[in-house]
């Protein structure tokens, strides 16, 4: 294979590559060793989810204590607040987890539309993962997998060609979004087994804090995530914007 044979040189090639990547992400879990290949991405998706909980806890004035990543790919973010905390604050913290991957995914896809942002965003994502690992992450799974992801992102930002930087942002954004939709069964249950312990799901927590059944909140989260990802893809892959980009990027 000639050097650069895998390079993506047009909007059409980008769309085809993203469709193929999305299909692979959906099919791999049902194939032998598929989950082994996807394991780093599963851990990253859980990191997006749990950091959503943790950062929301900080925003409402709680203490974000630690983020635990379990070997099976699940995780939990532990935070503490006032004994008589606002029920709305509890709902915000609970909702920030499942919506977190879609928010991050949308931002990464939007960044892919601006060449000057590619490298800084990759470095920023690597830095955020590294800092969170030092401050909050607890457990061998996170301590091993997350630094490897950091090193990979830094290597791509430092040495990969521009088209690869852009596709990495788009792929990670798509993967984050798909990871959220893959959790539909978790969103639609009131309780779940996490790290060997049965506890309320995120939507179950929202139901307890506010009103309406948990499945109503699950539907609202899924629709909101779909709208965000759809809008970001439409922006990043618009024909006019892509035409200008391709003329400037080797």
mmCIF file of C-alpha atoms in Angstrom, residues 4-241:
data_model
loop_
_atom_site.group_PDB
_atom_site.id
_atom_site.type_symbol
_atom_site.label_atom_id
_atom_site.label_comp_id
_atom_site.label_asym_id
_atom_site.label_seq_id
_atom_site.Cartn_x
_atom_site.Cartn_y
_atom_site.Cartn_z
ATOM 1 C CA UNK A 4 -1.067 8.181 2.080
ATOM 2 C CA UNK A 5 -3.339 5.611 0.436
ATOM 3 C CA UNK A 6 -5.657 5.777 3.451
ATOM 4 C CA UNK A 7 -5.723 9.589 3.465
ATOM 5 C CA UNK A 8 -9.130 11.258 3.311
ATOM 6 C CA UNK A 9 -9.191 13.968 0.668
ATOM 7 C CA UNK A 10 -12.823 15.011 0.254
ATOM 8 C CA UNK A 11 -16.122 15.511 2.029
ATOM 9 C CA UNK A 12 -17.505 12.420 0.342
ATOM 10 C CA UNK A 13 -14.590 10.305 1.547
ATOM 11 C CA UNK A 14 -15.048 11.684 5.068
ATOM 12 C CA UNK A 15 -18.724 10.709 5.101
ATOM 13 C CA UNK A 16 -17.933 7.226 3.799
ATOM 14 C CA UNK A 17 -15.186 6.788 6.403
ATOM 15 C CA UNK A 18 -17.478 7.921 9.230
ATOM 16 C CA UNK A 19 -20.292 5.624 8.075
ATOM 17 C CA UNK A 20 -17.842 2.729 7.920
ATOM 18 C CA UNK A 21 -16.445 3.616 11.350
ATOM 19 C CA UNK A 22 -19.955 3.828 12.799
ATOM 20 C CA UNK A 23 -20.850 0.428 11.330
ATOM 21 C CA UNK A 24 -17.688 -1.101 12.770
ATOM 22 C CA UNK A 25 -18.421 0.352 16.211
ATOM 23 C CA UNK A 26 -21.925 -1.151 16.103
ATOM 24 C CA UNK A 27 -20.906 -4.568 14.751
ATOM 25 C CA UNK A 28 -17.715 -5.243 16.732
ATOM 26 C CA UNK A 29 -19.476 -5.940 20.081
ATOM 27 C CA UNK A 30 -21.208 -9.011 18.607
ATOM 28 C CA UNK A 31 -18.030 -10.418 17.022
ATOM 29 C CA UNK A 32 -15.415 -12.625 18.737
ATOM 30 C CA UNK A 33 -12.825 -10.395 20.443
ATOM 31 C CA UNK A 34 -14.825 -7.358 19.294
ATOM 32 C CA UNK A 35 -15.197 -5.987 22.805
ATOM 33 C CA UNK A 36 -11.458 -6.455 23.325
ATOM 34 C CA UNK A 37 -10.770 -4.172 20.331
ATOM 35 C CA UNK A 38 -13.303 -1.631 21.559
ATOM 36 C CA UNK A 39 -12.169 -1.740 25.188
ATOM 37 C CA UNK A 40 -10.166 1.535 25.196
ATOM 38 C CA UNK A 41 -13.100 3.326 23.551
ATOM 39 C CA UNK A 42 -15.507 1.804 26.078
ATOM 40 C CA UNK A 43 -13.356 3.114 28.929
ATOM 41 C CA UNK A 44 -13.133 6.534 27.265
ATOM 42 C CA UNK A 45 -16.920 6.639 26.857
ATOM 43 C CA UNK A 46 -17.336 5.786 30.542
ATOM 44 C CA UNK A 47 -14.853 8.545 31.383
ATOM 45 C CA UNK A 48 -16.976 11.028 29.366
ATOM 46 C CA UNK A 49 -20.075 9.837 31.234
ATOM 47 C CA UNK A 50 -18.653 9.918 34.740
ATOM 48 C CA UNK A 51 -16.831 13.213 34.201
ATOM 49 C CA UNK A 52 -20.209 14.635 33.202
ATOM 50 C CA UNK A 53 -21.511 13.665 36.646
ATOM 51 C CA UNK A 54 -18.418 14.954 38.385
ATOM 52 C CA UNK A 55 -18.198 18.324 36.654
ATOM 53 C CA UNK A 56 -21.926 18.911 37.146
ATOM 54 C CA UNK A 57 -21.435 18.175 40.848
ATOM 55 C CA UNK A 58 -18.723 20.831 41.010
ATOM 56 C CA UNK A 59 -20.927 23.343 39.163
ATOM 57 C CA UNK A 60 -23.754 22.984 41.703
ATOM 58 C CA UNK A 61 -21.327 23.335 44.613
ATOM 59 C CA UNK A 62 -20.743 19.711 45.587
ATOM 60 C CA UNK A 63 -17.388 18.013 46.180
ATOM 61 C CA UNK A 64 -16.290 15.676 43.396
ATOM 62 C CA UNK A 65 -14.423 13.000 45.337
ATOM 63 C CA UNK A 66 -13.367 10.330 42.856
ATOM 64 C CA UNK A 67 -14.134 8.585 39.565
ATOM 65 C CA UNK A 68 -13.980 4.794 39.584
ATOM 66 C CA UNK A 69 -13.616 2.832 36.342
ATOM 67 C CA UNK A 70 -14.375 -0.877 36.656
ATOM 68 C CA UNK A 71 -12.774 -3.591 34.488
ATOM 69 C CA UNK A 72 -16.156 -4.408 32.878
ATOM 70 C CA UNK A 73 -16.321 -0.879 31.431
ATOM 71 C CA UNK A 74 -18.817 0.527 33.911
ATOM 72 C CA UNK A 75 -17.996 3.310 36.318
ATOM 73 C CA UNK A 76 -19.206 5.607 39.046
ATOM 74 C CA UNK A 77 -18.525 9.202 40.048
ATOM 75 C CA UNK A 78 -18.682 9.876 43.762
ATOM 76 C CA UNK A 79 -19.595 13.365 44.919
ATOM 77 C CA UNK A 80 -20.866 14.802 48.171
ATOM 78 C CA UNK A 81 -23.021 17.816 48.909
ATOM 79 C CA UNK A 82 -25.157 19.300 51.662
ATOM 80 C CA UNK A 83 -27.473 16.888 53.494
ATOM 81 C CA UNK A 84 -30.433 18.944 52.359
ATOM 82 C CA UNK A 85 -29.260 19.436 48.802
ATOM 83 C CA UNK A 86 -31.610 20.788 46.182
ATOM 84 C CA UNK A 87 -33.534 18.078 44.359
ATOM 85 C CA UNK A 88 -32.946 20.032 41.161
ATOM 86 C CA UNK A 89 -29.189 19.898 41.762
ATOM 87 C CA UNK A 90 -29.433 16.129 42.191
ATOM 88 C CA UNK A 91 -31.326 15.868 38.900
ATOM 89 C CA UNK A 92 -28.737 18.004 37.082
ATOM 90 C CA UNK A 93 -25.892 15.815 38.332
ATOM 91 C CA UNK A 94 -27.732 12.658 37.307
ATOM 92 C CA UNK A 95 -28.619 13.965 33.836
ATOM 93 C CA UNK A 96 -25.093 15.235 33.138
ATOM 94 C CA UNK A 97 -23.738 11.684 32.987
ATOM 95 C CA UNK A 98 -25.771 10.264 30.099
ATOM 96 C CA UNK A 99 -25.786 13.562 28.205
ATOM 97 C CA UNK A 100 -22.037 14.104 28.748
ATOM 98 C CA UNK A 101 -20.811 11.880 25.879
ATOM 99 C CA UNK A 102 -23.175 13.600 23.447
ATOM 100 C CA UNK A 103 -22.003 17.049 24.557
ATOM 101 C CA UNK A 104 -18.328 16.128 24.229
ATOM 102 C CA UNK A 105 -18.987 14.325 20.953
ATOM 103 C CA UNK A 106 -20.748 17.356 19.501
ATOM 104 C CA UNK A 107 -17.924 19.677 20.557
ATOM 105 C CA UNK A 108 -15.287 17.411 19.006
ATOM 106 C CA UNK A 109 -17.226 17.220 15.741
ATOM 107 C CA UNK A 110 -17.706 20.998 15.693
ATOM 108 C CA UNK A 111 -13.967 21.466 16.294
ATOM 109 C CA UNK A 112 -13.252 19.259 13.270
ATOM 110 C CA UNK A 113 -14.723 22.008 11.074
ATOM 111 C CA UNK A 114 -11.926 24.436 12.014
ATOM 112 C CA UNK A 115 -8.388 23.408 10.974
ATOM 113 C CA UNK A 116 -6.676 25.711 13.479
ATOM 114 C CA UNK A 117 -8.513 23.931 16.301
ATOM 115 C CA UNK A 118 -7.555 20.342 15.437
ATOM 116 C CA UNK A 119 -4.209 20.101 17.178
ATOM 117 C CA UNK A 120 -5.091 22.305 20.199
ATOM 118 C CA UNK A 121 -8.290 20.338 20.813
ATOM 119 C CA UNK A 122 -6.456 16.999 20.662
ATOM 120 C CA UNK A 123 -3.856 18.287 23.115
ATOM 121 C CA UNK A 124 -6.598 19.757 25.331
ATOM 122 C CA UNK A 125 -8.514 16.478 25.428
ATOM 123 C CA UNK A 126 -5.319 14.592 26.275
ATOM 124 C CA UNK A 127 -4.546 17.137 29.001
ATOM 125 C CA UNK A 128 -8.035 16.923 30.481
ATOM 126 C CA UNK A 129 -7.836 13.128 30.660
ATOM 127 C CA UNK A 130 -4.361 13.295 32.219
ATOM 128 C CA UNK A 131 -5.355 15.871 34.851
ATOM 129 C CA UNK A 132 -8.525 13.995 35.766
ATOM 130 C CA UNK A 133 -6.521 10.790 36.136
ATOM 131 C CA UNK A 134 -4.172 12.480 38.589
ATOM 132 C CA UNK A 135 -6.926 14.187 40.586
ATOM 133 C CA UNK A 136 -10.036 11.994 40.537
ATOM 134 C CA UNK A 137 -9.566 8.629 38.834
ATOM 135 C CA UNK A 138 -9.302 5.690 41.218
ATOM 136 C CA UNK A 139 -8.589 2.087 40.250
ATOM 137 C CA UNK A 140 -6.131 0.138 38.136
ATOM 138 C CA UNK A 141 -8.358 0.148 35.057
ATOM 139 C CA UNK A 142 -8.302 3.924 34.792
ATOM 140 C CA UNK A 143 -4.653 4.192 35.743
ATOM 141 C CA UNK A 144 -3.658 1.856 32.901
ATOM 142 C CA UNK A 145 -6.079 2.637 30.059
ATOM 143 C CA UNK A 146 -6.437 6.405 30.343
ATOM 144 C CA UNK A 147 -2.678 7.189 30.144
ATOM 145 C CA UNK A 148 -2.474 5.014 27.013
ATOM 146 C CA UNK A 149 -5.286 7.061 25.475
ATOM 147 C CA UNK A 150 -3.455 10.263 26.448
ATOM 148 C CA UNK A 151 -0.257 9.078 24.752
ATOM 149 C CA UNK A 152 -2.182 8.113 21.602
ATOM 150 C CA UNK A 153 -3.870 11.523 21.362
ATOM 151 C CA UNK A 154 -0.574 13.327 21.895
ATOM 152 C CA UNK A 155 1.097 11.203 19.212
ATOM 153 C CA UNK A 156 -1.682 11.961 16.716
ATOM 154 C CA UNK A 157 -1.530 15.690 17.466
ATOM 155 C CA UNK A 158 2.258 15.768 17.215
ATOM 156 C CA UNK A 159 2.962 13.512 14.251
ATOM 157 C CA UNK A 160 -0.176 12.637 12.277
ATOM 158 C CA UNK A 161 -1.064 14.429 9.009
ATOM 159 C CA UNK A 162 -3.813 17.059 9.189
ATOM 160 C CA UNK A 163 -6.490 14.825 7.644
ATOM 161 C CA UNK A 164 -5.851 12.266 10.402
ATOM 162 C CA UNK A 165 -6.208 14.925 13.104
ATOM 163 C CA UNK A 166 -9.583 15.939 11.706
ATOM 164 C CA UNK A 167 -10.807 12.368 11.312
ATOM 165 C CA UNK A 168 -9.698 11.538 14.867
ATOM 166 C CA UNK A 169 -11.876 14.353 16.206
ATOM 167 C CA UNK A 170 -14.830 13.246 14.092
ATOM 168 C CA UNK A 171 -14.369 9.579 14.969
ATOM 169 C CA UNK A 172 -14.097 10.246 18.702
ATOM 170 C CA UNK A 173 -17.144 12.500 18.509
ATOM 171 C CA UNK A 174 -19.130 9.816 16.700
ATOM 172 C CA UNK A 175 -17.914 7.132 19.094
ATOM 173 C CA UNK A 176 -18.921 9.219 22.113
ATOM 174 C CA UNK A 177 -22.384 9.750 20.661
ATOM 175 C CA UNK A 178 -22.882 6.093 19.771
ATOM 176 C CA UNK A 179 -21.764 5.082 23.263
ATOM 177 C CA UNK A 180 -24.598 7.154 24.683
ATOM 178 C CA UNK A 181 -27.190 5.613 22.378
ATOM 179 C CA UNK A 182 -25.795 2.161 23.154
ATOM 180 C CA UNK A 183 -26.849 2.796 26.753
ATOM 181 C CA UNK A 184 -30.537 3.005 25.860
ATOM 182 C CA UNK A 185 -31.255 -0.146 27.872
ATOM 183 C CA UNK A 186 -29.519 1.411 30.903
ATOM 184 C CA UNK A 187 -31.413 4.662 30.467
ATOM 185 C CA UNK A 188 -34.746 2.847 30.276
ATOM 186 C CA UNK A 189 -34.358 0.939 33.548
ATOM 187 C CA UNK A 190 -34.884 2.304 37.023
ATOM 188 C CA UNK A 191 -32.093 0.271 38.607
ATOM 189 C CA UNK A 192 -28.817 -1.178 37.302
ATOM 190 C CA UNK A 193 -25.928 -3.352 38.469
ATOM 191 C CA UNK A 194 -22.793 -1.185 38.558
ATOM 192 C CA UNK A 195 -19.559 -2.608 39.856
ATOM 193 C CA UNK A 196 -21.463 -5.528 41.390
ATOM 194 C CA UNK A 197 -23.865 -3.277 43.304
ATOM 195 C CA UNK A 198 -27.514 -2.654 42.415
ATOM 196 C CA UNK A 199 -28.298 1.061 42.442
ATOM 197 C CA UNK A 200 -30.639 3.550 40.838
ATOM 198 C CA UNK A 201 -29.857 4.341 37.216
ATOM 199 C CA UNK A 202 -29.290 7.956 36.185
ATOM 200 C CA UNK A 203 -32.871 8.308 34.976
ATOM 201 C CA UNK A 204 -34.055 6.574 38.138
ATOM 202 C CA UNK A 205 -32.200 9.243 40.110
ATOM 203 C CA UNK A 206 -33.875 11.977 38.065
ATOM 204 C CA UNK A 207 -37.300 10.412 38.669
ATOM 205 C CA UNK A 208 -36.646 10.338 42.409
ATOM 206 C CA UNK A 209 -35.424 13.946 42.441
ATOM 207 C CA UNK A 210 -38.140 15.484 40.269
ATOM 208 C CA UNK A 211 -41.252 14.008 38.720
ATOM 209 C CA UNK A 212 -42.432 11.890 35.751
ATOM 210 C CA UNK A 213 -41.323 8.282 35.139
ATOM 211 C CA UNK A 214 -37.673 7.520 34.434
ATOM 212 C CA UNK A 215 -38.427 6.414 30.862
ATOM 213 C CA UNK A 216 -39.764 9.895 30.046
ATOM 214 C CA UNK A 217 -36.427 11.399 31.074
ATOM 215 C CA UNK A 218 -34.627 8.707 29.100
ATOM 216 C CA UNK A 219 -36.546 9.672 25.968
ATOM 217 C CA UNK A 220 -35.812 13.356 26.504
ATOM 218 C CA UNK A 221 -32.072 12.676 26.926
ATOM 219 C CA UNK A 222 -31.935 10.506 23.788
ATOM 220 C CA UNK A 223 -33.785 13.088 21.682
ATOM 221 C CA UNK A 224 -31.588 15.938 22.953
ATOM 222 C CA UNK A 225 -28.431 13.938 22.245
ATOM 223 C CA UNK A 226 -29.611 13.070 18.732
ATOM 224 C CA UNK A 227 -30.353 16.722 17.976
ATOM 225 C CA UNK A 228 -26.925 17.855 19.216
ATOM 226 C CA UNK A 229 -24.997 15.226 17.264
ATOM 227 C CA UNK A 230 -27.080 15.748 14.123
ATOM 228 C CA UNK A 231 -26.580 19.514 14.227
ATOM 229 C CA UNK A 232 -22.833 19.202 14.791
ATOM 230 C CA UNK A 233 -22.404 16.729 11.913
ATOM 231 C CA UNK A 234 -24.451 18.949 9.610
ATOM 232 C CA UNK A 235 -22.266 21.926 10.515
ATOM 233 C CA UNK A 236 -18.947 20.099 10.191
ATOM 234 C CA UNK A 237 -19.835 18.313 6.946
ATOM 235 C CA UNK A 238 -21.645 21.091 5.125
ATOM 236 C CA UNK A 239 -20.589 21.132 1.429
ATOM 237 C CA UNK A 240 -19.495 24.777 1.389
ATOM 238 C CA UNK A 241 -17.411 24.541 4.562
#
